[in-house]
Amino acid sequence: MSILIGSETQVLVQGITGREGTYHARAMREYGTKIVGGVTPGKGGASLDGWPVYDSVQEAVRHHRIDASIIFVPPAGAADATLEAAHAGVPLIVNIAEGMPTVDMMRVVRELKDLNLRRRLDGQPPIRLIGGNCPGLVSSGKCKVGIMPNRFFASPGRVGLISRSGTLTYEAAALLSEAGLGTSTTVGIGGDPVIGTTFADVLPLFEADPATEAVVLIGEIGGADEEAAAAYIAGHMRKPVVAFISGRTAPEGKRMGHAGAIIMGNVGTPESKLAAMARAGVPVADTMPEIAALLSKALP
Amino acid sequence: MKLHEYQGKELLSRYGVAVPMGKVAYSPDQVRAIAQELGVPVMVKAQVHVGGRGKAGGVKYCKDPDAATAAAEAILGMDIKGFTVKKVLVTAAVDIAKEYYAGMIVDRNVQTYTLMVSKEGGIEIEEVAATRPEAIFRLPVDPVAGLRPFEARRVALEAGLEGSLSKIAQMMVALSRACFAADATLAEINPLVVTAQGEVVAADAKVDLDDNALFRHADLMHYRETEAEHPLEVEASNFGFAYVKLDGHVGIIGNGAGLVMTSLDVVNRVGGKPANFLDIGGGAKAEVVYNAVRLVLRDPDVRGILINIFGGITRADEVAKGVIRALEEGLLNKPVAMRVAGTAEEEAKALLADLKTPLIRMYPDMFAAAEALAREVSA
């Protein structure tokens, strides 16, 4: 088992003929992901590595069952591409684009809410967006819908991993493998101020996933997503959770690379996040290697 | 991108926010001319990208052009928290009856803007938020519809604002329109003034624009002032690096914002002080790393560099090649502590092991690297 994706997931690549799109489509296939085709408006009818290229997501959906779409479109067009996939009914959309205007994401998130309300009335499952500015997700040994290096996610493990940061996700996955724990599913939720899926959205899925025995949450300064996650953990989770918070010594008002990683006044401070985790009984690792040690202690 | 007050007012007024008459000036003579033209008492206000101008003496009320000229002489050239005042805004002084606060900010918790309104204007809103959070009324603004007049009126009433309800609401609606249209991440009117004559005007404006959206605002690009930024930050942005100048001595280079933030944390933990944040991004080639090393070395505060790489898409051997190029070109004159792991780690270690220099040292983890370097540069 895994969450959100699995060995049967059929994936569409939006922007497949672009440099990044092509590169990562091939890397995903190498990992074992079932990629069924791609979309590049204006290049419909072409083919790439044997994959059919369509003009629109709508057209791709007519030819294949699409379970997930991954978006490799420049930031100026990424919101449009996301909504295109949503309106075509793709249930899982992974937006990799880095540098999207925040207002665009606000409107995407708002439109998805409306769309999901209508879908619920029609008895259809909701559409979920992961990202933007995220590395995607991977169900170890089964399926990758993302850009993470394959080698750190080679075989299925016991720990669910959720993170706002890309590189720290890879580092954590490597640490968990070395410690003999490994990852079940890894979800990179992204470093932007407005994102489609938050920690608190992913935690219930891990809680319900029989393949996940514990969860590692990698947060950072800025916003209150970690606090919301802590509240959920305190109220609903039985599985152990270990957290790591980066940017604990960052100065106020400086944007640390991620648009979302900024302390403004008393919002987004590490003190608030650490206190929330402490209240929820979640141990917070001071260094990355400590994550594995804390997990080993928490796991039976 | 931060805007000056006069730029923020110019922008907001385009969308219907009423602001007092005023102009920006670069010399006392210009200030005198503007004050004469306005023909009323004026405020002379330092235009710098930093808060606390008033407390620093950078804002003065002047009853006539002579006083305005004298104020300009005092304020121009003044240093406010490390920023030299190069221009002032000369603006008609308003006859204040009430001072309120209205602000829009990107709020990740509600995934849209939150409108904040308070009766307690004129002071730092952070202060109000910290001491009397109940004095701030908040409303998430629908990102498709924007703020509607009925919502603005409701917020004004709930916050207890007094004065023309329709004019106050009009200003808030205009503020919302400006935020969505110009991609602001923050837009504050503080104080929002109700004058003795019953007019509603923005007596100050603080606007930050979303850097990710500047591509669609060619008309706002002239607001960017590279001289107001740290020269190294300007150079870094030309290279496409996420770079922030900090005030310590340990230069930091890493791949990925989270990893670089973590490196900062580790340096602080071991008693060092980071000189910068520098993220080379994903998939950097040797040349990018070489440029990053050169940039950090140009900072006179830097006494040593911590390079922390976890190779994912980035290959650790490319990083090593970039550092080696800097060494071979004789640019490296300060110690470099390196931690490389992940993709192509073995290749990188092989390349670096061949070097016969005491300047580049390898460590098994970031903690050890930071500790050794912090000790060395503080010695």
XYZ file of C-alpha atoms in Angstrom:
679
model
C 0.000 0.000 0.000
C 0.931 3.618 -0.369
C -0.868 6.918 -0.419
C -2.077 8.932 -3.424
C -0.156 6.898 -6.019
C 0.816 3.272 -6.563
C 2.100 0.765 -9.086
C -1.067 1.041 -11.211
C -1.111 4.860 -11.407
C -1.223 6.129 -15.004
C 0.537 9.454 -15.441
C 0.318 12.274 -17.974
C 3.176 14.762 -18.412
C 2.149 18.337 -19.267
C 4.996 20.096 -21.037
C 6.548 16.759 -22.070
C 8.400 18.174 -25.097
C 10.219 20.808 -23.033
C 13.726 20.133 -21.728
C 12.654 19.522 -18.112
C 9.526 17.651 -19.138
C 11.401 15.231 -21.375
C 14.223 14.690 -18.893
C 11.933 13.918 -15.992
C 9.467 11.847 -18.046
C 12.377 9.547 -18.866
C 13.588 9.492 -15.251
C 10.079 8.612 -14.059
C 9.815 5.793 -16.611
C 13.179 4.498 -15.449
C 11.821 4.486 -11.914
C 8.895 2.364 -13.041
C 6.154 4.974 -13.375
C 3.487 4.198 -15.962
C 3.593 7.270 -18.168
C 0.885 7.098 -20.802
C 1.594 10.265 -22.763
C 2.154 13.970 -22.700
C 0.638 17.306 -23.585
C 2.173 20.232 -25.411
C -0.332 22.648 -26.953
C 0.417 22.932 -30.674
C 2.393 19.698 -30.852
C -0.533 17.283 -30.820
C 0.010 14.213 -32.994
C 3.745 14.076 -32.402
C 5.364 11.365 -30.341
C 8.277 11.275 -27.944
C 10.055 8.052 -26.980
C 6.928 6.251 -28.145
C 4.649 8.366 -25.953
C 1.803 10.112 -27.748
C 1.766 13.912 -27.469
C -1.629 15.620 -27.287
C -2.738 19.214 -27.790
C -4.758 19.262 -24.596
C -5.370 17.324 -21.406
C -8.980 16.888 -22.540
C -7.758 15.045 -25.611
C -5.386 12.851 -23.578
C -8.222 11.932 -21.227
C -10.267 10.711 -24.201
C -7.532 8.201 -25.064
C -6.287 7.062 -21.662
C -7.289 6.641 -18.089
C -5.266 9.406 -16.424
C -4.804 9.060 -12.658
C -2.270 11.844 -12.252
C -0.764 14.666 -14.250
C 2.591 16.308 -13.603
C 3.193 19.843 -14.811
C 6.480 21.005 -16.329
C 5.324 24.355 -17.626
C 7.071 27.715 -17.084
C 5.677 29.631 -14.068
C 3.718 32.140 -16.181
C 1.617 29.311 -17.673
C 1.563 26.885 -14.751
C -1.734 28.096 -13.257
C -3.457 27.695 -16.604
C -2.005 24.216 -17.071
C -3.160 23.218 -13.580
C -6.717 24.374 -14.244
C -6.684 22.633 -17.617
C -5.925 19.333 -15.884
C -8.520 20.000 -13.188
C -11.282 20.788 -15.673
C -10.414 17.639 -17.603
C -11.093 15.731 -14.367
C -7.560 14.504 -13.577
C -7.836 13.506 -9.894
C -4.217 14.197 -8.872
C -2.242 17.160 -10.204
C 1.411 17.691 -9.331
C 2.727 21.161 -10.083
C 6.514 21.372 -10.143
C 6.790 24.985 -11.417
C 9.023 27.240 -9.348
C 8.326 30.973 -9.355
C 4.572 31.201 -9.886
C 2.872 34.483 -8.964
C 1.088 34.036 -5.646
C -2.155 35.593 -6.924
C -2.289 32.907 -9.636
C -2.074 30.183 -6.999
C -4.752 31.851 -4.843
C -7.113 31.728 -7.817
C -6.222 28.123 -8.683
C -6.838 26.955 -5.128
C -10.129 28.870 -5.002
C -11.316 27.403 -8.323
C -10.394 23.884 -7.229
C -12.550 24.329 -4.125
C -15.542 25.295 -6.297
C -14.878 22.453 -8.683
C -14.619 19.938 -5.855
C -17.889 21.145 -4.367
C -19.617 20.463 -7.676
C -17.860 17.122 -8.005
C -19.028 16.102 -4.569
C -22.638 16.860 -5.502
C -22.128 14.712 -8.598
C -20.666 11.914 -6.516
C -17.184 12.279 -7.994
C -13.955 12.124 -5.967
C -12.192 15.445 -5.291
C -9.260 16.706 -7.325
C -6.064 17.116 -5.369
C -3.252 19.527 -6.223
C 0.271 19.057 -4.890
C 2.598 22.084 -5.101
C 3.592 24.309 -6.797
C 7.304 24.708 -6.380
C 7.579 21.154 -5.099
C 9.551 17.995 -5.953
C 6.366 15.925 -6.324
C 5.671 12.594 -4.703
C 7.038 9.079 -4.773
C 5.780 5.793 -3.474
C 9.026 3.938 -2.908
C 9.627 1.071 -5.300
C 6.305 1.629 -7.085
C 5.707 4.981 -8.677
C 7.226 8.430 -8.843
C 5.325 11.499 -9.973
C 8.064 14.020 -9.353
C 11.640 15.071 -9.886
C 13.408 13.472 -6.942
C 16.527 11.400 -7.697
C 15.474 7.756 -8.089
C 18.282 6.240 -6.074
C 17.106 7.528 -2.681
C 13.706 5.873 -3.058
C 14.716 2.467 -4.395
C 12.731 0.147 -2.161
C 9.632 0.396 0.034
C 10.137 1.262 3.674
C 8.200 2.024 6.829
C 8.190 5.803 7.137
C 5.941 8.396 5.488
C 7.800 11.599 4.643
C 6.261 15.063 4.098
C 8.341 18.137 3.400
C 8.293 21.785 2.359
C 11.849 21.543 1.033
C 13.278 19.595 -1.916
C 16.903 18.888 -1.025
C 16.090 18.165 2.623
C 13.575 15.582 1.427
C 16.289 13.733 -0.471
C 18.647 13.975 2.456
C 15.999 12.674 4.863
C 15.132 9.797 2.528
C 18.816 8.854 2.286
C 19.139 8.978 6.088
C 16.059 6.798 6.542
C 17.431 4.238 4.071
C 20.792 4.150 5.815
C 19.032 3.647 9.131
C 17.243 0.614 7.643
C 13.831 2.278 7.944
C 13.184 3.495 4.405
C 10.215 5.475 3.082
C 6.704 4.317 2.240
C 5.425 7.397 0.411
C 7.159 10.780 0.218
C 5.226 13.964 -0.497
C 6.967 17.258 -1.265
C 4.307 19.885 -0.627
C 6.356 22.858 -1.842
C 7.912 26.061 -0.569
C 5.480 28.686 -1.848
C 3.150 30.824 0.288
C -0.008 29.366 -1.272
C 0.067 25.642 -2.028
C -2.539 23.060 -2.965
C -1.886 20.477 -0.253
C -0.618 21.123 3.267
C 0.858 18.920 5.995
C -2.537 18.652 7.649
C -4.034 17.340 4.381
C -1.430 14.573 4.050
C -1.250 13.397 7.678
C -4.673 11.644 7.677
C -3.630 9.670 4.589
C -0.525 8.407 6.359
C -2.521 7.653 9.501
C -4.808 5.432 7.396
C -2.048 3.806 5.313
C -1.161 0.298 6.554
C 2.294 0.543 4.955
C 3.242 3.623 6.979
C 4.334 3.036 10.571
C 5.597 6.518 11.394
C 5.820 9.941 9.793
C 8.643 12.442 9.354
C 7.569 16.034 8.823
C 10.113 18.529 7.503
C 8.870 22.049 8.002
C 10.413 25.462 7.923
C 9.867 28.998 9.172
C 6.986 31.070 7.789
C 3.223 30.612 7.946
C 1.428 28.336 10.379
C 1.230 25.032 8.498
C 3.407 23.306 11.093
C 1.113 24.569 13.863
C -1.938 23.257 11.986
C -0.155 19.919 11.535
C 0.622 19.777 15.250
C -3.034 20.399 16.099
C -4.078 17.552 13.808
C -1.466 15.194 15.254
C -2.522 15.971 18.815
C -6.182 15.312 18.044
C -6.103 12.454 15.575
C -2.847 10.584 15.116
C -1.799 7.368 16.747
C 1.301 6.788 14.653
C 4.491 8.454 15.876
C 5.589 11.648 14.140
C 9.056 13.200 14.203
C 9.609 16.759 12.957
C 12.461 18.902 11.724
C 12.191 22.667 11.272
C 14.696 24.509 9.103
C 15.498 28.205 9.322
C 15.337 28.289 13.115
C 17.995 31.010 13.272
C 16.898 33.023 10.226
C 16.474 36.760 10.796
C 13.018 38.336 10.651
C 11.833 39.845 7.378
C 14.377 38.044 5.174
C 13.008 35.703 2.559
C 15.158 32.584 2.749
C 15.001 31.326 -0.817
C 11.473 29.966 -0.566
C 8.843 32.682 -0.924
C 7.012 31.064 1.975
C 9.996 30.957 4.314
C 9.831 34.368 5.890
C 9.152 35.588 9.394
C 6.878 38.643 9.428
C 6.387 40.124 12.864
C 5.218 37.303 15.099
C 3.950 35.111 12.249
C 6.006 32.108 11.235
C 8.539 32.117 14.066
C 10.390 28.919 14.993
C 9.389 29.425 18.649
C 5.719 29.095 17.750
C 6.360 25.962 15.685
C 8.526 24.285 18.313
C 5.971 25.063 21.028
C 3.139 23.629 18.913
C 5.121 20.433 18.277
C 5.967 20.131 21.962
C 2.268 20.487 22.872
C 1.413 17.732 20.392
C 4.111 15.491 21.843
C 6.082 15.522 18.596
C 9.846 15.307 19.087
C 11.746 17.834 16.957
C 15.194 16.846 15.708
C 17.877 19.513 16.086
C 19.940 18.057 13.259
C 19.029 15.925 10.269
C 20.801 12.743 11.505
C 18.873 13.024 14.761
C 15.657 12.307 12.815
C 16.590 8.652 12.420
C 17.581 8.350 16.068
C 14.288 9.848 17.282
C 12.330 7.571 14.957
C 14.073 4.434 16.127
C 13.125 5.407 19.658
C 9.497 6.041 18.694
C 9.015 2.878 16.646
C 8.341 -0.460 18.308
C 10.330 44.186 -4.398
C 9.859 46.883 -1.792
C 8.416 50.215 -2.844
C 9.112 53.580 -1.293
C 6.182 55.448 0.234
C 5.903 57.803 -2.738
C 5.962 54.860 -5.163
C 3.389 52.970 -3.125
C 1.099 55.986 -3.019
C 1.497 56.510 -6.759
C 0.556 52.865 -7.348
C -2.401 52.812 -4.937
C -3.784 56.085 -6.275
C -3.971 54.524 -9.750
C -6.600 52.185 -8.329
C -8.557 54.896 -6.528
C -6.870 55.294 -3.140
C -6.956 59.008 -2.226
C -3.536 60.366 -1.205
C -2.427 63.883 -0.183
C -0.831 65.992 -2.951
C 2.903 65.573 -2.997
C 6.099 65.060 -4.967
C 9.472 63.447 -4.473
C 12.557 65.683 -4.216
C 16.307 65.150 -4.235
C 17.555 68.532 -2.985
C 16.510 71.276 -0.534
C 15.865 73.626 -3.486
C 13.432 71.155 -5.016
C 11.766 70.768 -1.634
C 11.315 74.544 -1.360
C 9.795 74.712 -4.858
C 7.333 71.898 -4.100
C 6.354 73.413 -0.741
C 5.752 76.787 -2.445
C 3.708 75.152 -5.178
C 1.570 73.270 -2.641
C 1.076 76.493 -0.688
C 0.118 74.703 2.534
C 2.007 73.245 5.517
C 3.843 70.109 4.409
C 5.425 66.932 5.693
C 8.980 66.230 4.567
C 9.517 62.472 4.719
C 12.693 60.452 4.174
C 12.276 57.786 1.467
C 14.272 54.744 2.558
C 13.517 51.020 2.531
C 13.403 50.686 6.295
C 10.864 51.212 9.060
C 11.131 53.616 11.981
C 11.754 56.755 9.896
C 9.779 58.941 12.259
C 11.670 57.857 15.365
C 14.975 58.441 13.554
C 13.984 62.040 12.803
C 13.349 61.367 9.118
C 9.807 62.789 9.078
C 9.114 66.460 9.815
C 6.098 68.753 9.843
C 6.902 72.118 8.239
C 4.589 75.114 8.373
C 6.178 76.995 5.447
C 8.695 76.608 2.584
C 11.580 77.901 4.743
C 10.935 75.257 7.366
C 10.588 72.626 4.646
C 13.936 73.619 3.163
C 15.598 73.421 6.566
C 14.008 70.016 7.192
C 15.229 68.772 3.809
C 18.762 69.927 4.656
C 18.638 67.906 7.849
C 17.033 64.802 6.393
C 18.797 64.430 3.031
C 22.031 62.553 3.600
C 20.865 61.332 7.004
C 21.641 57.719 7.908
C 18.645 55.645 8.985
C 19.575 52.143 10.123
C 22.377 51.938 7.567
C 20.422 53.485 4.694
C 21.435 56.932 3.443
C 18.499 59.196 2.644
C 18.786 60.302 -0.973
C 15.271 61.599 -1.507
C 12.327 62.930 0.402
C 8.610 63.059 -0.215
C 7.109 66.512 0.197
C 3.425 66.137 0.816
C 0.561 68.348 1.974
C 0.104 67.922 5.715
C -3.332 66.581 6.533
C -5.559 67.818 9.303
C -5.961 64.574 11.216
C -9.193 63.790 13.021
C -8.803 60.007 13.159
C -5.906 57.651 12.399
C -6.733 54.087 11.392
C -4.959 51.096 9.851
C -5.870 49.098 6.743
C -3.626 46.441 5.228
C -3.767 43.512 2.825
C -1.281 40.681 3.167
C -0.774 37.304 1.509
C -1.922 34.877 4.173
C -0.936 31.257 3.590
C -3.308 30.070 6.289
C -6.364 31.154 4.292
C -4.655 30.726 0.887
C -5.543 34.265 -0.195
C -5.133 37.838 1.026
C -6.340 38.776 4.462
C -7.638 42.306 4.911
C -6.685 43.686 8.314
C -8.334 46.771 9.716
C -7.785 48.474 13.040
C -8.936 51.552 14.851
C -5.419 51.850 16.212
C -3.581 53.405 13.308
C -0.372 55.364 13.136
C 1.639 52.851 15.133
C 3.347 49.630 14.045
C 0.647 47.042 13.412
C 2.963 44.309 14.754
C 2.808 46.102 18.075
C -0.989 46.118 18.041
C -1.010 42.461 16.954
C 1.281 41.514 19.818
C -0.374 43.481 22.603
C -4.035 43.791 21.573
C -4.787 41.240 18.837
C -8.544 41.774 19.340
C -8.095 45.343 18.063
C -7.411 44.022 14.543
C -10.309 42.844 12.402
C -9.470 40.307 9.732
C -11.287 39.163 6.632
C -10.043 36.713 3.987
C -10.589 38.307 0.581
C -11.990 36.176 -2.233
C -9.240 36.003 -4.885
C -11.693 36.009 -7.772
C -14.235 38.615 -6.640
C -11.807 40.803 -4.696
C -13.060 42.799 -1.732
C -16.700 43.855 -2.227
C -18.037 47.174 -0.876
C -20.442 45.441 1.522
C -17.561 43.478 3.022
C -15.498 46.635 3.410
C -18.409 48.385 5.143
C -18.896 45.403 7.426
C -15.228 45.363 8.430
C -15.234 49.143 8.991
C -18.287 48.866 11.232
C -16.969 45.885 13.165
C -13.653 47.612 13.702
C -15.521 50.661 14.971
C -14.115 53.126 12.440
C -15.815 56.521 12.508
C -16.250 58.805 9.511
C -17.815 58.479 6.075
C -18.563 54.779 5.784
C -18.744 54.898 2.005
C -15.424 56.740 1.631
C -13.643 54.384 4.017
C -15.100 51.356 2.250
C -14.147 52.829 -1.120
C -10.541 53.107 0.015
C -10.413 49.490 1.163
C -11.938 48.267 -2.084
C -9.371 50.293 -4.018
C -6.596 48.828 -1.868
C -7.803 45.319 -2.670
C -8.017 46.105 -6.373
C -4.437 47.402 -6.327
C -3.147 44.260 -4.611
C -4.619 41.849 -7.140
C -3.801 44.022 -10.149
C -0.201 44.765 -9.193
C 0.561 41.432 -7.459
C 1.380 42.957 -4.089
C 2.422 40.617 -1.282
C 1.730 43.386 1.212
C -0.005 46.757 1.005
C -0.560 48.837 4.115
C -2.189 52.211 4.608
C -1.008 53.366 7.994
C -2.343 55.742 8.966
C -5.556 55.769 7.044
C -6.632 59.277 7.963
C -10.081 60.765 8.351
C -9.420 64.508 8.148
C -11.126 67.229 10.138
C -12.895 68.074 6.884
C -14.233 64.500 6.625
C -11.999 63.392 3.763
C -10.442 59.903 3.833
C -6.806 59.782 2.695
C -3.807 57.458 2.844
C -1.183 59.417 4.785
C 1.408 56.663 4.349
C 1.731 53.572 2.173
C 3.914 50.513 2.416
C 3.788 48.195 -0.582
C 5.816 45.059 -1.384
C 5.413 43.450 -4.800
C 5.641 39.732 -5.623
C 9.008 39.182 -7.325
C 7.565 36.147 -9.117
C 5.000 38.356 -10.852
C 7.273 41.194 -11.991
C 7.457 39.629 -15.446
C 3.939 40.894 -16.097
C 4.490 44.384 -14.681
C 6.953 46.042 -17.014
C 5.309 49.343 -16.026
C 6.427 48.906 -12.407
C 10.013 47.862 -13.066
C 11.278 51.445 -12.883
C 10.491 51.322 -9.165
C 13.363 48.904 -8.627
C 16.387 50.608 -7.120
C 19.445 48.467 -7.334
C 21.425 51.058 -5.348
C 19.062 50.508 -2.418
C 19.960 46.815 -2.357
C 23.223 45.366 -1.183
C 25.605 45.364 -4.182
C 26.291 41.653 -3.660
C 22.548 40.965 -3.686
C 22.230 42.757 -7.021
C 25.113 40.758 -8.480
C 23.659 37.516 -7.100
C 20.288 38.222 -8.685
C 22.043 38.735 -12.022
C 23.487 35.221 -11.627
C 20.034 33.909 -10.696
C 21.072 32.980 -7.132
C 18.797 33.251 -4.139
C 21.162 35.304 -1.981
C 20.675 37.228 1.238
C 23.462 39.246 2.849
C 23.722 38.657 6.592
C 26.025 40.215 9.158
C 28.408 37.403 10.185
C 31.702 36.008 8.904
C 30.940 32.504 7.628
C 30.044 32.428 3.949
C 27.482 29.754 3.132
C 26.798 28.013 -0.163
C 24.387 25.130 -0.590
C 21.850 23.591 -2.946
C 18.199 23.985 -2.073
C 16.646 26.653 0.146
C 15.887 24.211 2.967
C 19.423 22.853 3.072
C 20.953 26.344 3.043
C 18.629 27.454 5.856
C 19.665 24.349 7.782
C 23.328 25.202 7.166
C 22.693 28.660 8.637
C 21.122 27.022 11.666
C 24.075 24.678 12.131
C 26.605 27.523 11.874
C 24.658 29.490 14.479
C 24.437 26.433 16.722
C 28.199 25.968 16.798
C 28.717 29.616 17.673
C 29.500 30.991 14.208
C 27.698 33.809 12.451
C 26.577 33.362 8.832
C 27.666 36.073 6.390
C 25.061 35.149 3.798
C 22.423 32.773 2.477
C 23.278 31.475 -0.999
C 21.256 28.808 -2.778
C 22.794 27.648 -6.072
C 19.504 25.904 -6.934
C 19.029 22.460 -8.458
C 21.261 20.910 -11.116
C 24.052 23.506 -10.880
C 27.072 22.946 -13.126
C 30.703 23.694 -12.199
C 30.509 27.213 -13.634
C 27.545 28.134 -11.415
C 29.421 26.919 -8.339
C 32.532 28.804 -9.445
C 30.459 32.002 -9.733
C 28.922 31.404 -6.318
C 32.341 30.953 -4.703
C 33.645 34.107 -6.416
C 30.623 36.091 -5.268
C 30.917 35.011 -1.640
C 34.676 35.696 -1.645
C 33.985 39.256 -2.768
C 32.230 39.912 0.531
C 34.887 41.507 2.783
C 33.091 40.172 5.881
C 33.653 36.561 4.828
C 36.532 34.802 6.605
C 35.745 31.280 5.462
C 33.157 29.402 3.399
C 30.979 26.457 4.294
C 29.868 24.528 1.226
C 27.086 22.114 2.033
C 25.872 19.971 -0.844
C 23.468 17.108 -0.873
C 23.493 15.941 -4.467
C 20.055 15.160 -5.776
C 19.698 16.653 -9.215
C 22.891 18.556 -8.529
C 26.006 16.426 -9.026
C 28.505 16.714 -6.196
C 31.427 16.336 -8.641
C 30.273 19.426 -10.557
C 30.361 21.304 -7.286
C 33.883 20.060 -6.616
C 34.989 21.131 -10.105
C 33.656 24.643 -9.530
C 35.546 25.007 -6.273
C 38.719 23.571 -7.832
C 38.488 26.088 -10.676
C 38.366 28.942 -8.168
C 41.424 27.436 -6.457
C 43.367 26.992 -9.691
C 42.666 30.551 -10.744
C 44.167 31.713 -7.466
C 40.922 33.242 -6.242
C 40.669 31.114 -3.140
C 42.359 32.925 -0.265
C 40.151 31.773 2.602
C 39.453 28.350 4.088
C 36.648 26.283 2.598
C 34.943 23.581 4.635
C 33.076 21.163 2.409
C 30.478 18.570 3.055
C 29.400 16.731 -0.067
C 26.980 13.821 -0.128
C 24.446 12.261 -2.454
C 24.680 11.982 -6.219
C 28.299 11.646 -7.482
C 29.635 11.904 -3.947
C 32.488 9.432 -4.607
C 33.606 11.255 -7.752
C 33.592 14.557 -5.873
C 35.615 13.138 -3.002
C 38.149 11.649 -5.419
C 38.607 15.022 -7.148
C 39.028 16.881 -3.876
C 41.329 14.272 -2.308
C 43.889 14.869 -5.067
C 44.307 18.513 -4.096
C 47.434 19.583 -2.293
C 46.060 22.588 -0.493
C 45.342 23.276 3.141
C 42.537 25.657 2.092
C 39.961 23.054 1.110
C 38.921 20.574 3.757
C 36.402 17.786 3.623
C 34.102 16.760 6.459
C 31.786 13.772 6.805
C 28.790 15.874 7.903
C 27.664 19.487 7.963
C 27.967 19.743 11.710
C 31.657 18.838 11.729
C 32.329 21.149 8.798
C 30.555 24.088 10.422
C 32.209 23.512 13.778
C 35.740 23.390 12.394
C 35.205 26.435 10.206
C 33.512 28.505 12.907
C 36.389 27.772 15.270
C 38.958 28.723 12.684
C 37.401 32.031 11.588
C 36.710 33.220 15.107
C 40.251 32.417 16.252
